Amino acid sequence: MSAALPNGGNVFANGIRQHYLHYRSTGSAFAVILIPGITSPAITWGFVAERLAERHDVYVLDVRGRGLSSTGPDLDYGLDAMAADVVGFADALGLSAPSLLGHSMGARIAMRAAVSGKNGFSRLALIDPPVSGPGRRPYPSKLPWYVDSIRLAMKGIDAEGMRAFCPTWSEDQLRLRAEWLHTCYEPAIVTAFEDFHSDDIFPDFKALKQPAMLMIAGRGGVIAPEDEAEIRALNPAIEMTHVANAGHMIPWDDFDGFFNALGDFLAR
């Protein structure tokens, strides 16, 4: 991982404090808002944001209930609230037609924000979003995997202890997760996981008007061929790409494969 440090900041938007990391562009002024997944504080995506910043101005969000953004029992942790956060964040920073890159839960948030029609988001890179929902097969990961690791992190856990949950990750990745996982508020994680099964995002695929890419992990088990076919039928304009040798955490498993699959999509 690079030693380069981003600029951190906080903004009050959609009624909460939203913390973000800003990786300033070294080559372009095009803004990209990166929305991480269910238990990924912004800092854990730094190694991806650094690479993206070679071509884009990158803002990585701490989604509510994670990292340094607002948290606690009084907040709504549903998909619509998180999507409204992204709209409010873009408006508060005066970002003009930013692109959205969301991973897993973050991709669901990106879609819901885009179809709300409340901000002119220009492009969407949707990285392996959960497509479980009412009447569909369940999300392949199980809730105890998240809850158990968070509870251990609350007491204090090191990289070696985290290895039992993420056995393929590098030492640097494990250390970062061990350091930051305790900031993931358990009720927020439980709500998001339950929403994977109760909030159907297939209508969002159909409603998307912006250019969109769907990146599918070859070993993730999240998006099956039948899901891909259904999405393609709902919205043939969505560009689909695959990273054959990666699990759900695509850039962790195949960093170069992730960027090869992303290509120049965000810069077009």
PDB file of C-alpha atoms in Angstrom:
ATOM      1  CA  MET A   1       0.000   0.000   0.000  1.00  0.00           C
ATOM      2  CA  SER A   2       1.162   3.512  -0.736  1.00  0.00           C
ATOM      3  CA  ALA A   3       2.118   5.813   2.102  1.00  0.00           C
ATOM      4  CA  ALA A   4       0.302   8.677   0.361  1.00  0.00           C
ATOM      5  CA  LEU A   5      -2.312  10.243   2.625  1.00  0.00           C
ATOM      6  CA  PRO A   6      -5.655  11.667   1.480  1.00  0.00           C
ATOM      7  CA  ASN A   7      -7.324  14.781   2.805  1.00  0.00           C
ATOM      8  CA  GLY A   8     -10.027  13.868   5.289  1.00  0.00           C
ATOM      9  CA  GLY A   9     -13.114  15.971   5.871  1.00  0.00           C
ATOM     10  CA  ASN A  10     -16.602  16.116   7.321  1.00  0.00           C
ATOM     11  CA  VAL A  11     -19.726  17.665   5.876  1.00  0.00           C
ATOM     12  CA  PHE A  12     -23.222  17.995   7.354  1.00  0.00           C
ATOM     13  CA  ALA A  13     -25.575  16.640   4.721  1.00  0.00           C
ATOM     14  CA  ASN A  14     -28.983  14.918   4.814  1.00  0.00           C
ATOM     15  CA  GLY A  15     -29.141  15.660   8.517  1.00  0.00           C
ATOM     16  CA  ILE A  16     -25.981  13.793   9.559  1.00  0.00           C
ATOM     17  CA  ARG A  17     -22.235  14.283   9.708  1.00  0.00           C
ATOM     18  CA  GLN A  18     -20.658  12.525   6.746  1.00  0.00           C
ATOM     19  CA  HIS A  19     -16.943  11.809   6.891  1.00  0.00           C
ATOM     20  CA  TYR A  20     -15.039  11.317   3.665  1.00  0.00           C
ATOM     21  CA  LEU A  21     -11.522  10.914   2.317  1.00  0.00           C
ATOM     22  CA  HIS A  22     -10.539  13.018  -0.677  1.00  0.00           C
ATOM     23  CA  TYR A  23      -7.908  11.638  -3.024  1.00  0.00           C
ATOM     24  CA  ARG A  24      -7.109  14.610  -5.214  1.00  0.00           C
ATOM     25  CA  SER A  25      -6.772  14.000  -8.909  1.00  0.00           C
ATOM     26  CA  THR A  26      -3.337  14.053 -10.471  1.00  0.00           C
ATOM     27  CA  GLY A  27      -4.709  14.161 -13.990  1.00  0.00           C
ATOM     28  CA  SER A  28      -8.406  15.013 -14.251  1.00  0.00           C
ATOM     29  CA  ALA A  29     -11.092  17.048 -12.544  1.00  0.00           C
ATOM     30  CA  PHE A  30     -13.853  14.446 -13.061  1.00  0.00           C
ATOM     31  CA  ALA A  31     -15.330  13.669  -9.627  1.00  0.00           C
ATOM     32  CA  VAL A  32     -16.022  10.103  -8.517  1.00  0.00           C
ATOM     33  CA  ILE A  33     -17.840   9.265  -5.276  1.00  0.00           C
ATOM     34  CA  LEU A  34     -16.757   5.822  -4.061  1.00  0.00           C
ATOM     35  CA  ILE A  35     -19.309   4.092  -1.827  1.00  0.00           C
ATOM     36  CA  PRO A  36     -17.936   1.070   0.073  1.00  0.00           C
ATOM     37  CA  GLY A  37     -19.748  -2.066   1.146  1.00  0.00           C
ATOM     38  CA  ILE A  38     -21.472  -3.195   4.296  1.00  0.00           C
ATOM     39  CA  THR A  39     -18.472  -3.356   6.674  1.00  0.00           C
ATOM     40  CA  SER A  40     -15.884  -1.308   4.795  1.00  0.00           C
ATOM     41  CA  PRO A  41     -14.994   2.093   6.268  1.00  0.00           C
ATOM     42  CA  ALA A  42     -13.624   4.567   3.738  1.00  0.00           C
ATOM     43  CA  ILE A  43      -9.972   4.052   4.681  1.00  0.00           C
ATOM     44  CA  THR A  44     -10.106   0.391   3.663  1.00  0.00           C
ATOM     45  CA  TRP A  45     -10.665   1.468   0.046  1.00  0.00           C
ATOM     46  CA  GLY A  46      -7.666   3.769   0.030  1.00  0.00           C
ATOM     47  CA  PHE A  47      -5.534   1.473  -2.114  1.00  0.00           C
ATOM     48  CA  VAL A  48      -8.209   1.576  -4.823  1.00  0.00           C
ATOM     49  CA  ALA A  49      -8.820   5.309  -4.492  1.00  0.00           C
ATOM     50  CA  GLU A  50      -5.108   6.068  -4.913  1.00  0.00           C
ATOM     51  CA  ARG A  51      -5.118   4.324  -8.286  1.00  0.00           C
ATOM     52  CA  LEU A  52      -8.390   5.956  -9.334  1.00  0.00           C
ATOM     53  CA  ALA A  53      -6.924   9.352  -8.442  1.00  0.00           C
ATOM     54  CA  GLU A  54      -4.499   9.012 -11.324  1.00  0.00           C
ATOM     55  CA  ARG A  55      -7.473   9.897 -13.537  1.00  0.00           C
ATOM     56  CA  HIS A  56     -10.239  11.155 -11.241  1.00  0.00           C
ATOM     57  CA  ASP A  57     -10.952  13.334  -8.233  1.00  0.00           C
ATOM     58  CA  VAL A  58     -12.056  10.680  -5.731  1.00  0.00           C
ATOM     59  CA  TYR A  59     -14.238  11.082  -2.645  1.00  0.00           C
ATOM     60  CA  VAL A  60     -14.554   7.928  -0.519  1.00  0.00           C
ATOM     61  CA  LEU A  61     -17.484   7.928   1.900  1.00  0.00           C
ATOM     62  CA  ASP A  62     -17.860   6.557   5.367  1.00  0.00           C
ATOM     63  CA  VAL A  63     -21.435   5.330   5.022  1.00  0.00           C
ATOM     64  CA  ARG A  64     -23.590   6.202   8.048  1.00  0.00           C
ATOM     65  CA  GLY A  65     -22.958   3.781  10.903  1.00  0.00           C
ATOM     66  CA  ARG A  66     -19.408   3.136   9.739  1.00  0.00           C
ATOM     67  CA  GLY A  67     -16.025   4.781  10.099  1.00  0.00           C
ATOM     68  CA  LEU A  68     -16.170   8.381  11.348  1.00  0.00           C
ATOM     69  CA  SER A  69     -19.628   9.303  10.035  1.00  0.00           C
ATOM     70  CA  SER A  70     -22.654   9.711  12.289  1.00  0.00           C
ATOM     71  CA  THR A  71     -23.811   6.585  14.049  1.00  0.00           C
ATOM     72  CA  GLY A  72     -26.013   5.482  16.935  1.00  0.00           C
ATOM     73  CA  PRO A  73     -29.467   4.095  17.678  1.00  0.00           C
ATOM     74  CA  ASP A  74     -31.463   7.091  16.433  1.00  0.00           C
ATOM     75  CA  LEU A  75     -30.512   6.861  12.758  1.00  0.00           C
ATOM     76  CA  ASP A  76     -32.283   5.157   9.868  1.00  0.00           C
ATOM     77  CA  TYR A  77     -29.951   2.581   8.299  1.00  0.00           C
ATOM     78  CA  GLY A  78     -32.208   1.603   5.414  1.00  0.00           C
ATOM     79  CA  LEU A  79     -31.224   1.776   1.757  1.00  0.00           C
ATOM     80  CA  ASP A  80     -33.282   4.873   0.987  1.00  0.00           C
ATOM     81  CA  ALA A  81     -31.662   6.839   3.825  1.00  0.00           C
ATOM     82  CA  MET A  82     -28.163   5.858   2.706  1.00  0.00           C
ATOM     83  CA  ALA A  83     -28.981   6.810  -0.878  1.00  0.00           C
ATOM     84  CA  ALA A  84     -30.264  10.191   0.293  1.00  0.00           C
ATOM     85  CA  ASP A  85     -26.932  10.656   2.087  1.00  0.00           C
ATOM     86  CA  VAL A  86     -25.081  10.357  -1.221  1.00  0.00           C
ATOM     87  CA  VAL A  87     -27.368  12.894  -2.880  1.00  0.00           C
ATOM     88  CA  GLY A  88     -26.917  15.261   0.047  1.00  0.00           C
ATOM     89  CA  PHE A  89     -23.158  14.740   0.078  1.00  0.00           C
ATOM     90  CA  ALA A  90     -22.794  15.615  -3.609  1.00  0.00           C
ATOM     91  CA  ASP A  91     -24.977  18.691  -3.183  1.00  0.00           C
ATOM     92  CA  ALA A  92     -23.149  19.880  -0.056  1.00  0.00           C
ATOM     93  CA  LEU A  93     -19.767  19.712  -1.771  1.00  0.00           C
ATOM     94  CA  GLY A  94     -21.100  21.263  -4.982  1.00  0.00           C
ATOM     95  CA  LEU A  95     -19.958  18.314  -7.090  1.00  0.00           C
ATOM     96  CA  SER A  96     -21.128  18.709 -10.675  1.00  0.00           C
ATOM     97  CA  ALA A  97     -22.456  15.489 -12.230  1.00  0.00           C
ATOM     98  CA  PRO A  98     -20.141  13.148 -10.307  1.00  0.00           C
ATOM     99  CA  SER A  99     -19.840   9.489 -11.181  1.00  0.00           C
ATOM    100  CA  LEU A 100     -20.646   6.863  -8.573  1.00  0.00           C
ATOM    101  CA  LEU A 101     -18.593   3.731  -7.964  1.00  0.00           C
ATOM    102  CA  GLY A 102     -20.193   1.447  -5.421  1.00  0.00           C
ATOM    103  CA  HIS A 103     -19.146  -1.952  -4.167  1.00  0.00           C
ATOM    104  CA  SER A 104     -21.657  -4.515  -2.878  1.00  0.00           C
ATOM    105  CA  MET A 105     -24.052  -2.594  -0.592  1.00  0.00           C
ATOM    106  CA  GLY A 106     -22.450   0.566  -1.973  1.00  0.00           C
ATOM    107  CA  ALA A 107     -23.579  -0.397  -5.476  1.00  0.00           C
ATOM    108  CA  ARG A 108     -27.146  -0.758  -4.230  1.00  0.00           C
ATOM    109  CA  ILE A 109     -26.854   2.678  -2.627  1.00  0.00           C
ATOM    110  CA  ALA A 110     -25.477   4.136  -5.870  1.00  0.00           C
ATOM    111  CA  MET A 111     -28.382   2.795  -7.894  1.00  0.00           C
ATOM    112  CA  ARG A 112     -31.008   3.989  -5.447  1.00  0.00           C
ATOM    113  CA  ALA A 113     -29.398   7.436  -5.362  1.00  0.00           C
ATOM    114  CA  ALA A 114     -29.276   7.571  -9.160  1.00  0.00           C
ATOM    115  CA  VAL A 115     -32.900   6.575  -9.724  1.00  0.00           C
ATOM    116  CA  SER A 116     -34.102   9.091  -7.129  1.00  0.00           C
ATOM    117  CA  GLY A 117     -33.622  11.785  -9.778  1.00  0.00           C
ATOM    118  CA  LYS A 118     -32.358  14.233  -7.169  1.00  0.00           C
ATOM    119  CA  ASN A 119     -28.860  14.760  -8.539  1.00  0.00           C
ATOM    120  CA  GLY A 120     -27.358  14.584 -12.013  1.00  0.00           C
ATOM    121  CA  PHE A 121     -25.021  11.652 -11.453  1.00  0.00           C
ATOM    122  CA  SER A 122     -23.247  11.013 -14.720  1.00  0.00           C
ATOM    123  CA  ARG A 123     -22.079   7.365 -14.595  1.00  0.00           C
ATOM    124  CA  LEU A 124     -22.421   4.344 -12.331  1.00  0.00           C
ATOM    125  CA  ALA A 125     -19.876   1.580 -11.818  1.00  0.00           C
ATOM    126  CA  LEU A 126     -21.728  -1.145  -9.911  1.00  0.00           C
ATOM    127  CA  ILE A 127     -19.305  -3.636  -8.384  1.00  0.00           C
ATOM    128  CA  ASP A 128     -20.910  -7.022  -7.581  1.00  0.00           C
ATOM    129  CA  PRO A 129     -24.071  -5.735  -5.846  1.00  0.00           C
ATOM    130  CA  PRO A 130     -26.159  -8.231  -3.864  1.00  0.00           C
ATOM    131  CA  VAL A 131     -29.178  -9.147  -5.959  1.00  0.00           C
ATOM    132  CA  SER A 132     -30.969 -11.149  -3.307  1.00  0.00           C
ATOM    133  CA  GLY A 133     -34.430  -9.938  -2.460  1.00  0.00           C
ATOM    134  CA  PRO A 134     -38.018 -11.043  -1.891  1.00  0.00           C
ATOM    135  CA  GLY A 135     -38.574 -14.432  -3.474  1.00  0.00           C
ATOM    136  CA  ARG A 136     -34.929 -14.718  -4.553  1.00  0.00           C
ATOM    137  CA  ARG A 137     -32.089 -16.890  -3.300  1.00  0.00           C
ATOM    138  CA  PRO A 138     -30.365 -15.523  -0.197  1.00  0.00           C
ATOM    139  CA  TYR A 139     -27.149 -13.546  -0.176  1.00  0.00           C
ATOM    140  CA  PRO A 140     -24.302 -16.100   0.023  1.00  0.00           C
ATOM    141  CA  SER A 141     -22.592 -14.605   3.100  1.00  0.00           C
ATOM    142  CA  LYS A 142     -24.270 -15.180   6.449  1.00  0.00           C
ATOM    143  CA  LEU A 143     -25.015 -12.558   9.081  1.00  0.00           C
ATOM    144  CA  PRO A 144     -22.937 -14.188  11.874  1.00  0.00           C
ATOM    145  CA  TRP A 145     -19.790 -13.728   9.746  1.00  0.00           C
ATOM    146  CA  TYR A 146     -20.267  -9.971  10.090  1.00  0.00           C
ATOM    147  CA  VAL A 147     -21.606  -9.828  13.631  1.00  0.00           C
ATOM    148  CA  ASP A 148     -19.042 -12.181  15.160  1.00  0.00           C
ATOM    149  CA  SER A 149     -16.096 -10.322  13.661  1.00  0.00           C
ATOM    150  CA  ILE A 150     -17.480  -6.923  14.719  1.00  0.00           C
ATOM    151  CA  ARG A 151     -17.944  -8.112  18.311  1.00  0.00           C
ATOM    152  CA  LEU A 152     -14.378  -9.385  18.409  1.00  0.00           C
ATOM    153  CA  ALA A 153     -13.149  -6.103  16.944  1.00  0.00           C
ATOM    154  CA  MET A 154     -15.019  -4.189  19.654  1.00  0.00           C
ATOM    155  CA  LYS A 155     -12.913  -5.987  22.240  1.00  0.00           C
ATOM    156  CA  GLY A 156      -9.725  -5.614  20.218  1.00  0.00           C
ATOM    157  CA  ILE A 157      -8.440  -7.942  17.517  1.00  0.00           C
ATOM    158  CA  ASP A 158      -5.197  -8.147  15.568  1.00  0.00           C
ATOM    159  CA  ALA A 159      -4.482  -9.103  11.987  1.00  0.00           C
ATOM    160  CA  GLU A 160      -3.951 -12.742  12.874  1.00  0.00           C
ATOM    161  CA  GLY A 161      -7.324 -12.919  14.597  1.00  0.00           C
ATOM    162  CA  MET A 162      -8.956 -11.348  11.544  1.00  0.00           C
ATOM    163  CA  ARG A 163      -7.354 -13.956   9.290  1.00  0.00           C
ATOM    164  CA  ALA A 164      -9.975 -16.510  10.382  1.00  0.00           C
ATOM    165  CA  PHE A 165     -12.609 -14.335   8.694  1.00  0.00           C
ATOM    166  CA  CYS A 166     -10.582 -13.211   5.659  1.00  0.00           C
ATOM    167  CA  PRO A 167      -8.029 -15.975   5.031  1.00  0.00           C
ATOM    168  CA  THR A 168      -6.960 -14.826   1.556  1.00  0.00           C
ATOM    169  CA  TRP A 169      -6.230 -11.204   2.468  1.00  0.00           C
ATOM    170  CA  SER A 170      -2.748  -9.712   2.724  1.00  0.00           C
ATOM    171  CA  GLU A 171      -1.187  -8.742   6.046  1.00  0.00           C
ATOM    172  CA  ASP A 172      -1.753  -5.041   5.292  1.00  0.00           C
ATOM    173  CA  GLN A 173      -5.410  -5.631   4.467  1.00  0.00           C
ATOM    174  CA  LEU A 174      -5.961  -7.670   7.626  1.00  0.00           C
ATOM    175  CA  ARG A 175      -4.308  -5.053   9.820  1.00  0.00           C
ATOM    176  CA  LEU A 176      -6.470  -2.291   8.376  1.00  0.00           C
ATOM    177  CA  ARG A 177      -9.673  -4.267   8.855  1.00  0.00           C
ATOM    178  CA  ALA A 178      -8.678  -5.185  12.407  1.00  0.00           C
ATOM    179  CA  GLU A 179      -8.052  -1.512  13.160  1.00  0.00           C
ATOM    180  CA  TRP A 180     -11.302  -0.132  11.725  1.00  0.00           C
ATOM    181  CA  LEU A 181     -13.971  -2.849  11.932  1.00  0.00           C
ATOM    182  CA  HIS A 182     -14.993  -1.768  15.438  1.00  0.00           C
ATOM    183  CA  THR A 183     -16.390   1.449  13.880  1.00  0.00           C
ATOM    184  CA  CYS A 184     -19.100  -0.567  12.121  1.00  0.00           C
ATOM    185  CA  TYR A 185     -22.230  -0.183  14.249  1.00  0.00           C
ATOM    186  CA  GLU A 186     -23.813  -3.599  14.593  1.00  0.00           C
ATOM    187  CA  PRO A 187     -27.481  -2.512  14.206  1.00  0.00           C
ATOM    188  CA  ALA A 188     -26.537  -0.669  10.986  1.00  0.00           C
ATOM    189  CA  ILE A 189     -24.921  -3.816   9.621  1.00  0.00           C
ATOM    190  CA  VAL A 190     -27.881  -6.009  10.601  1.00  0.00           C
ATOM    191  CA  THR A 191     -30.349  -3.621   8.950  1.00  0.00           C
ATOM    192  CA  ALA A 192     -28.318  -3.499   5.729  1.00  0.00           C
ATOM    193  CA  PHE A 193     -28.006  -7.283   5.647  1.00  0.00           C
ATOM    194  CA  GLU A 194     -31.735  -7.721   6.187  1.00  0.00           C
ATOM    195  CA  ASP A 195     -32.375  -5.176   3.428  1.00  0.00           C
ATOM    196  CA  PHE A 196     -30.384  -7.383   1.040  1.00  0.00           C
ATOM    197  CA  HIS A 197     -33.298  -9.809   1.353  1.00  0.00           C
ATOM    198  CA  SER A 198     -36.256  -7.449   1.703  1.00  0.00           C
ATOM    199  CA  ASP A 199     -35.467  -4.596  -0.724  1.00  0.00           C
ATOM    200  CA  ASP A 200     -35.647  -5.645  -4.372  1.00  0.00           C
ATOM    201  CA  ILE A 201     -33.175  -3.678  -6.519  1.00  0.00           C
ATOM    202  CA  PHE A 202     -34.147  -5.179  -9.869  1.00  0.00           C
ATOM    203  CA  PRO A 203     -36.593  -2.298 -10.538  1.00  0.00           C
ATOM    204  CA  ASP A 204     -33.639   0.046  -9.990  1.00  0.00           C
ATOM    205  CA  PHE A 205     -31.687  -1.678 -12.741  1.00  0.00           C
ATOM    206  CA  LYS A 206     -34.602  -1.076 -15.089  1.00  0.00           C
ATOM    207  CA  ALA A 207     -34.995   2.571 -14.045  1.00  0.00           C
ATOM    208  CA  LEU A 208     -31.365   3.590 -14.552  1.00  0.00           C
ATOM    209  CA  LYS A 209     -30.955   6.311 -17.171  1.00  0.00           C
ATOM    210  CA  GLN A 210     -27.217   6.945 -16.762  1.00  0.00           C
ATOM    211  CA  PRO A 211     -24.508   4.881 -18.462  1.00  0.00           C
ATOM    212  CA  ALA A 212     -23.856   1.996 -16.081  1.00  0.00           C
ATOM    213  CA  MET A 213     -21.369  -0.839 -15.752  1.00  0.00           C
ATOM    214  CA  LEU A 214     -22.045  -4.007 -13.784  1.00  0.00           C
ATOM    215  CA  MET A 215     -18.845  -5.763 -12.679  1.00  0.00           C
ATOM    216  CA  ILE A 216     -19.332  -9.407 -11.692  1.00  0.00           C
ATOM    217  CA  ALA A 217     -16.965 -11.470  -9.561  1.00  0.00           C
ATOM    218  CA  GLY A 218     -16.287 -14.839 -11.140  1.00  0.00           C
ATOM    219  CA  ARG A 219     -15.928 -16.558  -7.771  1.00  0.00           C
ATOM    220  CA  GLY A 220     -18.222 -14.384  -5.694  1.00  0.00           C
ATOM    221  CA  GLY A 221     -21.464 -16.337  -5.961  1.00  0.00           C
ATOM    222  CA  VAL A 222     -23.371 -13.061  -5.625  1.00  0.00           C
ATOM    223  CA  ILE A 223     -24.555 -12.585  -9.210  1.00  0.00           C
ATOM    224  CA  ALA A 224     -25.440 -15.820 -11.001  1.00  0.00           C
ATOM    225  CA  PRO A 225     -25.809 -16.227 -14.773  1.00  0.00           C
ATOM    226  CA  GLU A 226     -29.599 -16.155 -14.454  1.00  0.00           C
ATOM    227  CA  ASP A 227     -29.375 -12.850 -12.571  1.00  0.00           C
ATOM    228  CA  GLU A 228     -27.148 -11.443 -15.275  1.00  0.00           C
ATOM    229  CA  ALA A 229     -29.653 -12.513 -17.930  1.00  0.00           C
ATOM    230  CA  GLU A 230     -32.546 -10.920 -16.048  1.00  0.00           C
ATOM    231  CA  ILE A 231     -30.668  -7.655 -15.604  1.00  0.00           C
ATOM    232  CA  ARG A 232     -29.691  -7.616 -19.261  1.00  0.00           C
ATOM    233  CA  ALA A 233     -33.351  -8.080 -20.237  1.00  0.00           C
ATOM    234  CA  LEU A 234     -34.432  -5.255 -17.917  1.00  0.00           C
ATOM    235  CA  ASN A 235     -31.789  -2.826 -19.141  1.00  0.00           C
ATOM    236  CA  PRO A 236     -29.799  -3.882 -22.221  1.00  0.00           C
ATOM    237  CA  ALA A 237     -27.737  -0.684 -22.057  1.00  0.00           C
ATOM    238  CA  ILE A 238     -25.900  -1.796 -18.913  1.00  0.00           C
ATOM    239  CA  GLU A 239     -22.320  -2.745 -19.757  1.00  0.00           C
ATOM    240  CA  MET A 240     -21.351  -6.052 -18.123  1.00  0.00           C
ATOM    241  CA  THR A 241     -17.839  -7.116 -17.300  1.00  0.00           C
ATOM    242  CA  HIS A 242     -16.354 -10.033 -15.342  1.00  0.00           C
ATOM    243  CA  VAL A 243     -13.309 -10.620 -13.165  1.00  0.00           C
ATOM    244  CA  ALA A 244     -12.992 -14.367 -13.440  1.00  0.00           C
ATOM    245  CA  ASN A 245     -10.450 -15.053 -10.705  1.00  0.00           C
ATOM    246  CA  ALA A 246     -11.861 -12.802  -7.999  1.00  0.00           C
ATOM    247  CA  GLY A 247     -14.285 -13.336  -5.164  1.00  0.00           C
ATOM    248  CA  HIS A 248     -16.769 -10.725  -4.013  1.00  0.00           C
ATOM    249  CA  MET A 249     -14.024  -8.406  -2.716  1.00  0.00           C
ATOM    250  CA  ILE A 250     -12.749  -7.999  -6.256  1.00  0.00           C
ATOM    251  CA  PRO A 251      -9.859  -5.508  -5.868  1.00  0.00           C
ATOM    252  CA  TRP A 252      -8.609  -7.403  -2.816  1.00  0.00           C
ATOM    253  CA  ASP A 253      -8.449 -10.633  -4.819  1.00  0.00           C
ATOM    254  CA  ASP A 254      -7.355  -9.305  -8.210  1.00  0.00           C
ATOM    255  CA  PHE A 255      -6.315  -5.650  -8.136  1.00  0.00           C
ATOM    256  CA  ASP A 256      -5.156  -5.529 -11.748  1.00  0.00           C
ATOM    257  CA  GLY A 257      -8.167  -7.532 -12.882  1.00  0.00           C
ATOM    258  CA  PHE A 258     -10.458  -4.998 -11.224  1.00  0.00           C
ATOM    259  CA  PHE A 259      -8.902  -2.075 -13.085  1.00  0.00           C
ATOM    260  CA  ASN A 260      -8.725  -3.995 -16.348  1.00  0.00           C
ATOM    261  CA  ALA A 261     -12.445  -4.689 -16.066  1.00  0.00           C
ATOM    262  CA  LEU A 262     -13.194  -1.068 -15.147  1.00  0.00           C
ATOM    263  CA  GLY A 263     -11.138   0.188 -18.071  1.00  0.00           C
ATOM    264  CA  ASP A 264     -11.887   3.762 -19.120  1.00  0.00           C
ATOM    265  CA  PHE A 265     -15.573   3.545 -18.202  1.00  0.00           C
ATOM    266  CA  LEU A 266     -15.503   6.394 -15.685  1.00  0.00           C
ATOM    267  CA  ALA A 267     -13.484   8.643 -17.987  1.00  0.00           C
ATOM    268  CA  ARG A 268     -15.608   8.359 -21.099  1.00  0.00           C
TER     269      ARG A 268
END
